[in-house]
Coordinates of C-alpha atoms in Angstrom, one line a residue:
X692 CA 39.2 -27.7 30.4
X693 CA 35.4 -28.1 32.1
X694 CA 34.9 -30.4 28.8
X695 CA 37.9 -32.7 29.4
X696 CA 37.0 -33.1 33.1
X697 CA 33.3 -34.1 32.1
X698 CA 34.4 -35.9 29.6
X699 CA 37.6 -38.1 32.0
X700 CA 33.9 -38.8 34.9
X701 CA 32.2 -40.2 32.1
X702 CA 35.0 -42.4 30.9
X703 CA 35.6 -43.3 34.5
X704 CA 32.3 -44.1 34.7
X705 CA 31.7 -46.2 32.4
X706 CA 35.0 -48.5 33.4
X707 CA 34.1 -48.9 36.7
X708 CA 30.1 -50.3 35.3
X709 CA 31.4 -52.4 33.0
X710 CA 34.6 -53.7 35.7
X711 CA 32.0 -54.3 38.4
X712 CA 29.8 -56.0 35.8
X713 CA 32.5 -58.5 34.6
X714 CA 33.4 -59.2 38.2
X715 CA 29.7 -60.5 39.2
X716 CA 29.6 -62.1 35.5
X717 CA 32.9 -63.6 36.6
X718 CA 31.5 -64.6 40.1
X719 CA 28.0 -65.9 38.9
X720 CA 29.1 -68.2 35.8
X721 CA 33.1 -68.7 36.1
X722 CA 32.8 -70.7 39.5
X723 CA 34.4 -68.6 42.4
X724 CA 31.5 -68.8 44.0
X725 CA 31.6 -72.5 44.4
X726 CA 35.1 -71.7 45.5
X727 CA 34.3 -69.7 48.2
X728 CA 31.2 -71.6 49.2
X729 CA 32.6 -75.1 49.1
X730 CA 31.9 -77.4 51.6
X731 CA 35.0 -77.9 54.3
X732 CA 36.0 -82.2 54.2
X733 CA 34.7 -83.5 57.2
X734 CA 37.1 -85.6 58.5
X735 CA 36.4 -89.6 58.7
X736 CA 36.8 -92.1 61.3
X737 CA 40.0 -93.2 60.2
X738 CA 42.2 -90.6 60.3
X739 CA 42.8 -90.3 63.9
X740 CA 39.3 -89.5 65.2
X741 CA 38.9 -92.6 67.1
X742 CA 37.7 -92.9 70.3
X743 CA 40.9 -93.5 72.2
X744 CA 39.6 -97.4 73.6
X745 CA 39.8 -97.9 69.8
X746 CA 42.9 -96.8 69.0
X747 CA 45.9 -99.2 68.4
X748 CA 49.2 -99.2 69.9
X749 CA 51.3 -98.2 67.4
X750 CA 54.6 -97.7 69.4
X751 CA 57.4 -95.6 67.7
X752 CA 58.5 -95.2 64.2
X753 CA 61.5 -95.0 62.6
X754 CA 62.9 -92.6 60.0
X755 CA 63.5 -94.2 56.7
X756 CA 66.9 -92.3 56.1

C-alpha cells in the first residue's frame, strides 16, 4: 500500500510539471500573451468624439422596416 501511494505522488508529480510546462510553452510561443496584452482601439475622431461645435445636426432617423 505505502508503495502505491509513493508511487500515485510521483505520477501526480510529474503531470502537474509537465501541465504547468505546456501551459507557459503555450503562453510564450502560441500567442495568448499577445492576446491578453493587446493594445485596447483608441477611438478616432470620427466616431462620435467630436467636440460638440463640430458636430452636425443630424435630426431623426427613420427605421428602415
Amino acid at each position: 500500500m505505502e508503495m502505491f501511494v509513493e508511487t500515485l505522488s510521483v505520477v501526480g508529480a510529474l503531470l502537474l510539471s509537465i501541465s504547468c510546462g505546456l501551459l507557459i510553452e503555450e503562453m510564450v510561443f502560441g500567442g495568448l500573451v499577445r492576446l491578453f496584452f493587446a493594445p485596447k482601439p483608441a477611438a478616432s475622431a470620427k466616431e462620435g468624439w467630436r467636440k460638440p461645435q463640430e458636430r452636425k445636426d443630424e435630426g431623426e432617423r427613420t427605421c428602415l422596416r
